[in-house]
Amino acid sequence: MTRTLLFNPVGMKRLILAAGCLLLLPGLRAQTANDYFLAPGASVRVPVNGTVRLVIGQLNASGDPLPAGQANIGITSTTAWSLNGHPGDASSSEGRLTPDLTFLRATYQAPAALPARNPVAVSVTFHPGDTARGTVTLVCHITVVDAAYQVRLEGEITGPEGLHYKITGDCLANLQGFADGTYGLMPADGTRHMQLTVATAGVPGKMELVSPLTYPISFALNIGNLTRGDAPAKMSIENFSPLDNLMRPVAENYQTPGGIISLPTNLNAVFSGVFYQVVTRATVENGQKAREDMSFVQRLKAHENDPAYLRSAQGKSDLQQMQKLMQEHGRGTQFTQGMTSSSAGSSDYGKAFVQGMQGTQTDPSAYGPAPNANTATVMGGLFHFEGTFHKSGATALDISQDASPAGGLEGHLKITVIRLHPGS
């Protein structure tokens, strides 16, 4: 296995800008020869002051998208873009919408502050043909997010006979300080997710992904003490395959000469197989952490009906350990976002537990020295990556290159953090 750190901040920013012009099509299928869509999707997120390019697209009778900008619509003068019902090329506190000269595309620029009406609605109405009497209206709901950073993932696996898997991930995030001196880069939408897009998967002519997929995957990105400047960072990714709300595998459909087959967790299996050394290290690390954490979990379990224990020196220490464990799983803010002492139920123990967990964030001096103070750690997930986080710029957390033990397969994974407002 070779491991190389090859990061170019300028080049990566160009890549992000270019990616904004690409059509990311999450599993679209045609019902007729005149199905239209608005790319990049019916719902997107953009940071304050950020831009997103919207393009009218069309699917052919086979359900495949025509090349970008080649949608077959009627007379262009009938194409009308609007922002929250206002005509196109208008600017307001809700942002600015600018159609281009072809009327097939428009660029939305978010305002410098969150709009009062959020998400905003960008719509376009047009005749589907020169002789059509009716019109088609497409709408994209754009959520403006107050985010300081963008987390970007790129992954690719290649092999014999044209085997090719390509994924990209994207998340808007903000720094969140923890009581032990570490930080988390938390998704700005309050989830633990980044959007993953699978553009290509399989072997042409033998087994190909039926259509591109876009879905959320869970991750945790923890950072050391930033008061000292640059800090070590660790990232955990839980999976690369789509899951439902109950964390069950969702079908990944592939076209084969014999028909369509469903292979849930295939993406996980392929990426885990190629990056087996990364997976092995994560497994060992997770097991070791689980053994280390068992003692305080058992103590909390033994005192689960004793509110006084949570106010003792040992109980406070255990709560601090519990908060650290939650940070490692990407849930470090769970007890600081809108929770009150009554939210855990009416029991005295439940109230004391929630108050204590809040105390690990709001009053760390009362809970003793924090475990692993100032050091970033993660737990869980199939993949763990390490790198250095640069608060004022961008960082490549890890650029991994691996080869499959079976031979013939190669791959790389790259995670980059980009500051959206340099100099602020």
CSV table of C-alpha atoms in Angstrom, one decimal:
chain,number,residue,atom,x,y,z
A,1,MET,CA,0.0,0.0,0.0
A,2,THR,CA,1.2,3.5,-0.8
A,3,ARG,CA,0.0,6.6,1.0
A,4,THR,CA,0.6,10.1,-0.5
A,5,LEU,CA,-0.4,13.5,0.7
A,6,LEU,CA,-0.8,15.6,-2.5
A,7,PHE,CA,-3.0,18.6,-1.7
A,8,ASN,CA,-3.4,21.7,-3.9
A,9,PRO,CA,-5.9,24.1,-2.3
A,10,VAL,CA,-6.3,26.1,-5.5
A,11,GLY,CA,-6.9,23.0,-7.6
A,12,MET,CA,-9.4,21.7,-5.2
A,13,LYS,CA,-11.4,24.9,-5.2
A,14,ARG,CA,-11.5,24.8,-9.0
A,15,LEU,CA,-12.8,21.2,-8.7
A,16,ILE,CA,-15.6,22.3,-6.4
A,17,LEU,CA,-16.6,25.1,-8.7
A,18,ALA,CA,-16.6,22.8,-11.7
A,19,ALA,CA,-18.6,20.2,-9.8
A,20,GLY,CA,-21.3,22.8,-9.3
A,21,CYS,CA,-22.0,22.7,-13.0
A,22,LEU,CA,-22.3,19.0,-13.3
A,23,LEU,CA,-25.7,17.1,-13.4
A,24,LEU,CA,-26.0,14.9,-10.4
A,25,LEU,CA,-29.0,12.7,-11.2
A,26,PRO,CA,-30.3,10.6,-8.3
A,27,GLY,CA,-31.8,7.6,-9.9
A,28,LEU,CA,-34.1,9.3,-12.5
A,29,ARG,CA,-36.2,7.1,-14.8
A,30,ALA,CA,-38.4,8.2,-17.7
A,31,GLN,CA,-42.1,7.5,-17.9
A,32,THR,CA,-42.5,9.0,-21.4
A,33,ALA,CA,-40.1,10.4,-24.0
A,34,ASN,CA,-40.8,13.9,-22.7
A,35,ASP,CA,-39.9,13.7,-19.0
A,36,TYR,CA,-38.1,16.8,-17.7
A,37,PHE,CA,-36.2,17.5,-14.6
A,38,LEU,CA,-34.3,20.4,-13.0
A,39,ALA,CA,-30.7,19.6,-12.1
A,40,PRO,CA,-29.0,19.3,-9.7
A,41,GLY,CA,-32.3,18.2,-8.0
A,42,ALA,CA,-35.7,19.2,-6.5
A,43,SER,CA,-34.0,20.1,-3.2
A,44,VAL,CA,-30.5,21.4,-2.7
A,45,ARG,CA,-28.4,23.2,-0.1
A,46,VAL,CA,-26.2,26.2,-0.7
A,47,PRO,CA,-24.1,28.3,1.8
A,48,VAL,CA,-24.7,32.0,2.3
A,49,ASN,CA,-23.1,33.9,-0.5
A,50,GLY,CA,-22.8,30.6,-2.4
A,51,THR,CA,-24.2,29.9,-5.9
A,52,VAL,CA,-25.9,26.9,-7.6
A,53,ARG,CA,-26.4,26.5,-11.3
A,54,LEU,CA,-29.8,25.1,-12.3
A,55,VAL,CA,-30.3,23.4,-15.7
A,56,ILE,CA,-33.4,22.1,-17.4
A,57,GLY,CA,-32.8,18.5,-18.3
A,58,GLN,CA,-34.7,15.8,-20.2
A,59,LEU,CA,-34.8,12.0,-20.1
A,60,ASN,CA,-35.1,10.0,-23.3
A,61,ALA,CA,-37.5,7.1,-23.7
A,62,SER,CA,-35.0,4.8,-22.1
A,63,GLY,CA,-34.8,6.9,-19.0
A,64,ASP,CA,-31.3,8.2,-19.7
A,65,PRO,CA,-30.6,11.9,-19.4
A,66,LEU,CA,-29.7,13.8,-22.6
A,67,PRO,CA,-26.4,15.7,-22.5
A,68,ALA,CA,-26.5,18.9,-20.4
A,69,GLY,CA,-28.1,21.8,-22.2
A,70,GLN,CA,-29.8,19.6,-24.9
A,71,ALA,CA,-33.4,19.5,-23.5
A,72,ASN,CA,-35.9,19.8,-26.2
A,73,ILE,CA,-38.2,22.7,-25.2
A,74,GLY,CA,-40.3,25.1,-27.2
A,75,ILE,CA,-39.6,28.7,-28.1
A,76,THR,CA,-37.1,30.0,-25.6
A,77,SER,CA,-39.0,33.3,-25.2
A,78,THR,CA,-41.7,31.4,-23.4
A,79,THR,CA,-39.3,30.1,-20.8
A,80,ALA,CA,-39.9,32.0,-17.5
A,81,TRP,CA,-37.7,31.7,-14.4
A,82,SER,CA,-38.8,32.9,-11.0
A,83,LEU,CA,-37.6,33.2,-7.5
A,84,ASN,CA,-40.3,32.9,-4.8
A,85,GLY,CA,-42.7,34.0,-7.5
A,86,HIS,CA,-40.7,37.1,-8.6
A,87,PRO,CA,-39.5,37.3,-12.2
A,88,GLY,CA,-36.0,36.0,-13.1
A,89,ASP,CA,-33.0,38.3,-13.0
A,90,ALA,CA,-34.3,39.8,-9.8
A,91,SER,CA,-32.3,40.5,-6.6
A,92,SER,CA,-33.6,40.7,-3.1
A,93,SER,CA,-33.0,39.6,0.5
A,94,GLU,CA,-33.9,36.2,-0.8
A,95,GLY,CA,-31.0,36.1,-3.2
A,96,ARG,CA,-30.5,36.7,-6.9
A,97,LEU,CA,-31.6,34.6,-9.8
A,98,THR,CA,-29.9,35.2,-13.2
A,99,PRO,CA,-31.1,33.1,-16.3
A,100,ASP,CA,-28.5,32.8,-19.1
A,101,LEU,CA,-29.2,33.7,-22.7
A,102,THR,CA,-30.3,30.1,-23.6
A,103,PHE,CA,-33.0,30.2,-20.9
A,104,LEU,CA,-32.1,26.5,-20.3
A,105,ARG,CA,-30.0,27.5,-17.3
A,106,ALA,CA,-30.1,30.0,-14.4
A,107,THR,CA,-27.7,30.8,-11.6
A,108,TYR,CA,-29.0,31.4,-8.1
A,109,GLN,CA,-26.8,33.3,-5.7
A,110,ALA,CA,-27.7,33.1,-2.0
A,111,PRO,CA,-27.8,36.3,0.1
A,112,ALA,CA,-25.2,37.2,2.7
A,113,ALA,CA,-27.6,36.2,5.5
A,114,LEU,CA,-30.2,33.5,5.9
A,115,PRO,CA,-33.4,34.6,4.1
A,116,ALA,CA,-36.6,35.0,6.2
A,117,ARG,CA,-38.2,32.5,3.8
A,118,ASN,CA,-36.0,29.5,3.8
A,119,PRO,CA,-35.9,27.4,1.6
A,120,VAL,CA,-36.4,29.6,-1.4
A,121,ALA,CA,-38.2,28.3,-4.4
A,122,VAL,CA,-36.8,28.6,-7.9
A,123,SER,CA,-39.2,27.6,-10.6
A,124,VAL,CA,-39.1,27.6,-14.4
A,125,THR,CA,-42.1,27.3,-16.8
A,126,PHE,CA,-41.9,26.5,-20.5
A,127,HIS,CA,-43.7,24.9,-23.4
A,128,PRO,CA,-42.4,21.3,-24.0
A,129,GLY,CA,-42.5,21.9,-27.7
A,130,ASP,CA,-43.2,24.6,-30.3
A,131,THR,CA,-46.7,23.3,-30.9
A,132,ALA,CA,-47.6,22.4,-27.3
A,133,ARG,CA,-50.5,24.2,-25.8
A,134,GLY,CA,-49.7,23.3,-22.2
A,135,THR,CA,-46.7,24.2,-20.2
A,136,VAL,CA,-44.3,22.4,-17.9
A,137,THR,CA,-43.3,23.9,-14.5
A,138,LEU,CA,-40.2,22.6,-12.6
A,139,VAL,CA,-39.3,23.7,-9.1
A,140,CYS,CA,-36.1,23.5,-7.0
A,141,HIS,CA,-36.3,24.2,-3.3
A,142,ILE,CA,-33.0,25.8,-2.2
A,143,THR,CA,-32.1,25.8,1.5
A,144,VAL,CA,-29.6,28.5,2.4
A,145,VAL,CA,-27.2,27.3,5.1
A,146,ASP,CA,-25.0,29.4,7.4
A,147,ALA,CA,-21.9,27.2,7.1
A,148,ALA,CA,-18.2,28.0,7.4
A,149,TYR,CA,-16.8,24.8,5.9
A,150,GLN,CA,-17.4,22.3,3.1
A,151,VAL,CA,-16.4,18.7,3.6
A,152,ARG,CA,-15.7,17.0,0.3
A,153,LEU,CA,-15.1,13.3,-0.4
A,154,GLU,CA,-13.8,11.7,-3.6
A,155,GLY,CA,-13.4,8.0,-4.1
A,156,GLU,CA,-12.6,5.8,-7.1
A,157,ILE,CA,-11.8,2.1,-7.7
A,158,THR,CA,-10.6,0.7,-11.0
A,159,GLY,CA,-9.8,-2.9,-12.1
A,160,PRO,CA,-9.7,-5.3,-15.0
A,161,GLU,CA,-12.3,-5.5,-17.8
A,162,GLY,CA,-13.3,-1.9,-17.3
A,163,LEU,CA,-14.4,-2.2,-13.7
A,164,HIS,CA,-15.0,1.3,-12.3
A,165,TYR,CA,-16.6,2.6,-9.2
A,166,LYS,CA,-16.7,6.4,-8.6
A,167,ILE,CA,-18.3,8.2,-5.7
A,168,THR,CA,-18.4,11.8,-4.4
A,169,GLY,CA,-19.6,13.2,-1.2
A,170,ASP,CA,-20.5,16.7,0.0
A,171,CYS,CA,-21.5,18.3,3.3
A,172,LEU,CA,-21.8,21.9,4.7
A,173,ALA,CA,-20.5,22.1,8.3
A,174,ASN,CA,-19.6,24.3,11.2
A,175,LEU,CA,-17.1,23.9,14.0
A,176,GLN,CA,-18.5,22.9,17.4
A,177,GLY,CA,-16.4,23.2,20.5
A,178,PHE,CA,-16.5,20.4,23.2
A,179,ALA,CA,-15.8,20.6,26.9
A,180,ASP,CA,-12.6,18.6,26.7
A,181,GLY,CA,-10.9,21.1,24.4
A,182,THR,CA,-11.6,19.2,21.1
A,183,TYR,CA,-13.9,20.2,18.3
A,184,GLY,CA,-16.3,18.5,15.9
A,185,LEU,CA,-17.0,19.6,12.4
A,186,MET,CA,-20.8,19.1,12.5
A,187,PRO,CA,-23.2,19.2,9.5
A,188,ALA,CA,-24.9,22.5,9.4
A,189,ASP,CA,-28.4,20.9,8.9
A,190,GLY,CA,-28.2,19.3,12.4
A,191,THR,CA,-27.8,15.7,11.1
A,192,ARG,CA,-24.7,13.5,11.0
A,193,HIS,CA,-24.9,13.1,7.2
A,194,MET,CA,-23.1,14.0,4.0
A,195,GLN,CA,-24.8,13.5,0.6
A,196,LEU,CA,-23.1,10.8,-1.3
A,197,THR,CA,-23.4,10.4,-5.1
A,198,VAL,CA,-22.5,7.2,-6.9
A,199,ALA,CA,-21.9,8.1,-10.5
A,200,THR,CA,-20.5,4.8,-11.7
A,201,ALA,CA,-20.5,1.3,-10.3
A,202,GLY,CA,-19.8,-2.0,-12.0
A,203,VAL,CA,-18.3,-3.4,-15.3
A,204,PRO,CA,-19.7,-2.0,-18.6
A,205,GLY,CA,-21.7,-4.6,-20.4
A,206,LYS,CA,-21.6,-7.1,-17.6
A,207,MET,CA,-22.9,-5.4,-14.4
A,208,GLU,CA,-23.7,-1.7,-14.4
A,209,LEU,CA,-25.5,0.5,-11.9
A,210,VAL,CA,-29.0,1.1,-13.4
A,211,SER,CA,-28.8,4.8,-12.7
A,212,PRO,CA,-26.7,7.1,-10.5
A,213,LEU,CA,-27.6,7.2,-6.8
A,214,THR,CA,-27.7,10.0,-4.3
A,215,TYR,CA,-28.3,9.3,-0.6
A,216,PRO,CA,-27.0,10.3,2.9
A,217,ILE,CA,-24.2,8.5,4.7
A,218,SER,CA,-23.2,9.1,8.3
A,219,PHE,CA,-19.8,10.3,9.4
A,220,ALA,CA,-18.0,11.9,12.3
A,221,LEU,CA,-15.1,14.4,11.9
A,222,ASN,CA,-13.4,15.3,15.2
A,223,ILE,CA,-10.6,17.8,15.6
A,224,GLY,CA,-8.0,18.4,18.4
A,225,ASN,CA,-7.4,21.7,20.3
A,226,LEU,CA,-7.4,24.5,17.8
A,227,THR,CA,-6.2,27.1,20.2
A,228,ARG,CA,-2.7,25.9,19.4
A,229,GLY,CA,-3.1,26.5,15.7
A,230,ASP,CA,-3.4,23.5,13.3
A,231,ALA,CA,-4.7,20.4,15.0
A,232,PRO,CA,-4.9,16.6,14.3
A,233,ALA,CA,-8.2,15.4,12.8
A,234,LYS,CA,-9.9,12.0,12.6
A,235,MET,CA,-12.8,11.0,10.5
A,236,SER,CA,-15.0,8.0,10.7
A,237,ILE,CA,-17.3,6.9,7.8
A,238,GLU,CA,-20.0,4.3,8.7
A,239,ASN,CA,-20.8,3.0,5.2
A,240,PHE,CA,-20.9,3.6,1.5
A,241,SER,CA,-24.1,1.7,0.7
A,242,PRO,CA,-27.6,3.3,1.0
A,243,LEU,CA,-29.6,2.5,4.1
A,244,ASP,CA,-33.2,3.2,5.2
A,245,ASN,CA,-34.3,5.0,8.3
A,246,LEU,CA,-33.9,1.8,10.3
A,247,MET,CA,-30.3,1.4,9.1
A,248,ARG,CA,-31.2,-1.5,6.9
A,249,PRO,CA,-29.5,-2.0,3.5
A,250,VAL,CA,-31.4,-0.6,0.5
A,251,ALA,CA,-31.3,-2.2,-2.9
A,252,GLU,CA,-28.5,-1.4,-5.3
A,253,ASN,CA,-29.9,-2.3,-8.7
A,254,TYR,CA,-27.5,-3.4,-11.4
A,255,GLN,CA,-28.2,-4.2,-15.1
A,256,THR,CA,-26.7,-7.5,-16.3
A,257,PRO,CA,-27.2,-9.5,-19.5
A,258,GLY,CA,-29.7,-11.6,-17.7
A,259,GLY,CA,-31.7,-8.7,-16.3
A,260,ILE,CA,-31.7,-6.4,-13.3
A,261,ILE,CA,-30.3,-7.8,-10.0
A,262,SER,CA,-30.3,-6.3,-6.6
A,263,LEU,CA,-27.1,-6.3,-4.6
A,264,PRO,CA,-27.5,-4.5,-1.2
A,265,THR,CA,-24.3,-3.5,0.4
A,266,ASN,CA,-22.3,-4.1,-2.8
A,267,LEU,CA,-20.6,-0.7,-2.5
A,268,ASN,CA,-19.6,-1.4,1.1
A,269,ALA,CA,-18.1,-4.8,0.0
A,270,VAL,CA,-16.1,-3.3,-2.9
A,271,PHE,CA,-14.7,-0.4,-1.0
A,272,SER,CA,-14.0,-2.4,2.1
A,273,GLY,CA,-12.2,-5.1,0.0
A,274,VAL,CA,-9.9,-2.6,-1.7
A,275,PHE,CA,-9.2,-0.5,1.4
A,276,TYR,CA,-8.9,-3.6,3.6
A,277,GLN,CA,-5.9,-2.2,5.6
A,278,VAL,CA,-8.0,0.9,6.5
A,279,VAL,CA,-10.9,-1.2,7.5
A,280,THR,CA,-8.7,-3.5,9.6
A,281,ARG,CA,-7.2,-0.6,11.5
A,282,ALA,CA,-10.7,0.8,12.1
A,283,THR,CA,-11.9,-2.6,13.4
A,284,VAL,CA,-8.9,-2.9,15.8
A,285,GLU,CA,-9.4,0.6,17.0
A,286,ASN,CA,-13.1,0.2,17.6
A,287,GLY,CA,-12.6,-3.0,19.6
A,288,GLN,CA,-9.9,-1.4,21.8
A,289,LYS,CA,-12.0,1.6,22.5
A,290,ALA,CA,-15.1,-0.5,23.3
A,291,ARG,CA,-13.0,-2.5,25.9
A,292,GLU,CA,-11.7,0.7,27.4
A,293,ASP,CA,-15.1,2.2,27.7
A,294,MET,CA,-16.8,-0.8,29.2
A,295,SER,CA,-16.1,0.0,32.8
A,296,PHE,CA,-17.8,3.4,33.0
A,297,VAL,CA,-20.8,2.1,31.0
A,298,GLN,CA,-21.2,-0.7,33.5
A,299,ARG,CA,-21.0,1.7,36.4
A,300,LEU,CA,-23.7,3.9,34.9
A,301,LYS,CA,-25.9,0.9,34.3
A,302,ALA,CA,-25.4,-0.3,37.9
A,303,HIS,CA,-26.6,3.1,39.2
A,304,GLU,CA,-29.4,3.7,36.6
A,305,ASN,CA,-31.9,4.4,39.3
A,306,ASP,CA,-29.7,6.5,41.6
A,307,PRO,CA,-29.8,10.2,40.7
A,308,ALA,CA,-27.3,11.0,43.6
A,309,TYR,CA,-24.6,8.9,41.8
A,310,LEU,CA,-24.6,11.3,38.9
A,311,ARG,CA,-23.7,14.2,41.3
A,312,SER,CA,-20.9,12.3,42.9
A,313,ALA,CA,-17.3,12.7,41.8
A,314,GLN,CA,-17.2,9.3,40.1
A,315,GLY,CA,-20.6,9.8,38.5
A,316,LYS,CA,-19.5,13.2,37.0
A,317,SER,CA,-16.4,11.6,35.7
A,318,ASP,CA,-18.5,8.8,34.1
A,319,LEU,CA,-20.8,11.4,32.5
A,320,GLN,CA,-17.7,13.2,31.1
A,321,GLN,CA,-16.6,9.8,29.6
A,322,MET,CA,-20.1,9.4,28.2
A,323,GLN,CA,-19.9,12.8,26.5
A,324,LYS,CA,-16.5,11.9,25.0
A,325,LEU,CA,-18.0,8.6,23.7
A,326,MET,CA,-20.8,10.6,22.1
A,327,GLN,CA,-18.3,13.0,20.5
A,328,GLU,CA,-16.4,10.0,19.0
A,329,HIS,CA,-19.7,8.8,17.4
A,330,GLY,CA,-20.5,12.3,16.0
A,331,ARG,CA,-23.2,13.0,18.6
A,332,GLY,CA,-21.2,15.4,20.7
A,333,THR,CA,-23.9,18.1,20.6
A,334,GLN,CA,-26.9,16.0,21.4
A,335,PHE,CA,-27.3,17.3,24.9
A,336,THR,CA,-26.7,20.9,24.1
A,337,GLN,CA,-29.2,21.5,21.3
A,338,GLY,CA,-32.6,22.3,22.7
A,339,MET,CA,-32.7,19.6,25.5
A,340,THR,CA,-34.2,20.5,28.9
A,341,SER,CA,-34.2,18.5,32.1
A,342,SER,CA,-37.8,17.5,31.5
A,343,SER,CA,-37.1,16.1,28.1
A,344,ALA,CA,-35.8,12.8,29.5
A,345,GLY,CA,-39.1,12.1,31.3
A,346,SER,CA,-40.4,12.7,34.7
A,347,SER,CA,-38.0,10.5,36.7
A,348,ASP,CA,-35.5,12.1,38.9
A,349,TYR,CA,-32.7,10.0,37.4
A,350,GLY,CA,-33.7,11.0,33.9
A,351,LYS,CA,-33.6,14.7,34.8
A,352,ALA,CA,-30.3,14.3,36.6
A,353,PHE,CA,-28.8,12.4,33.7
A,354,VAL,CA,-29.7,15.1,31.2
A,355,GLN,CA,-28.6,17.9,33.5
A,356,GLY,CA,-25.3,16.1,34.0
A,357,MET,CA,-24.7,15.6,30.3
A,358,GLN,CA,-25.4,19.3,29.7
A,359,GLY,CA,-23.0,20.1,32.5
A,360,THR,CA,-20.2,18.3,30.6
A,361,GLN,CA,-20.5,21.0,28.0
A,362,THR,CA,-21.5,24.0,30.0
A,363,ASP,CA,-19.6,23.5,33.3
A,364,PRO,CA,-16.6,21.3,32.5
A,365,SER,CA,-14.7,22.4,35.6
A,366,ALA,CA,-17.2,20.6,37.8
A,367,TYR,CA,-16.6,17.3,36.1
A,368,GLY,CA,-12.8,16.8,36.5
A,369,PRO,CA,-10.2,16.4,33.9
A,370,ALA,CA,-11.6,15.3,30.5
A,371,PRO,CA,-10.5,12.0,29.0
A,372,ASN,CA,-8.2,12.3,26.0
A,373,ALA,CA,-8.2,16.1,26.5
A,374,ASN,CA,-7.3,18.1,23.4
A,375,THR,CA,-6.9,15.0,21.3
A,376,ALA,CA,-9.3,14.1,18.5
A,377,THR,CA,-10.6,10.5,18.5
A,378,VAL,CA,-13.4,8.7,16.7
A,379,MET,CA,-15.2,5.4,17.1
A,380,GLY,CA,-17.5,3.3,15.0
A,381,GLY,CA,-17.7,3.1,11.2
A,382,LEU,CA,-15.9,1.0,8.6
A,383,PHE,CA,-13.2,3.6,7.7
A,384,HIS,CA,-11.0,5.8,9.9
A,385,PHE,CA,-8.9,8.6,8.3
A,386,GLU,CA,-6.3,10.8,9.9
A,387,GLY,CA,-4.9,14.2,8.9
A,388,THR,CA,-4.3,17.8,10.0
A,389,PHE,CA,-7.0,20.4,10.1
A,390,HIS,CA,-6.0,23.9,9.1
A,391,LYS,CA,-8.6,26.3,10.6
A,392,SER,CA,-7.8,29.2,8.3
A,393,GLY,CA,-7.7,27.2,5.0
A,394,ALA,CA,-8.2,23.8,3.6
A,395,THR,CA,-6.8,20.4,4.4
A,396,ALA,CA,-6.6,17.0,2.9
A,397,LEU,CA,-7.4,14.7,5.8
A,398,ASP,CA,-6.2,11.7,3.9
A,399,ILE,CA,-5.4,10.6,0.4
A,400,SER,CA,-5.3,6.8,0.5
A,401,GLN,CA,-4.2,4.5,-2.2
A,402,ASP,CA,-4.7,0.7,-1.8
A,403,ALA,CA,-4.5,-2.5,-3.7
A,404,SER,CA,-6.8,-5.5,-3.3
A,405,PRO,CA,-5.2,-8.6,-1.7
A,406,ALA,CA,-6.8,-10.5,-4.6
A,407,GLY,CA,-4.9,-8.3,-7.1
A,408,GLY,CA,-6.0,-6.3,-10.0
A,409,LEU,CA,-7.9,-3.6,-8.1
A,410,GLU,CA,-6.7,-0.2,-7.2
A,411,GLY,CA,-8.4,2.7,-5.5
A,412,HIS,CA,-8.1,6.0,-3.8
A,413,LEU,CA,-10.2,8.0,-1.2
A,414,LYS,CA,-9.7,11.6,-0.6
A,415,ILE,CA,-11.4,13.8,2.0
A,416,THR,CA,-10.9,17.6,1.9
A,417,VAL,CA,-12.2,20.4,4.1
A,418,ILE,CA,-12.5,23.8,2.5
A,419,ARG,CA,-13.1,27.0,4.3
A,420,LEU,CA,-16.0,28.8,2.6
A,421,HIS,CA,-15.2,32.3,3.8
A,422,PRO,CA,-11.4,32.7,3.8
A,423,GLY,CA,-10.1,35.6,5.8
A,424,SER,CA,-13.3,36.0,7.9
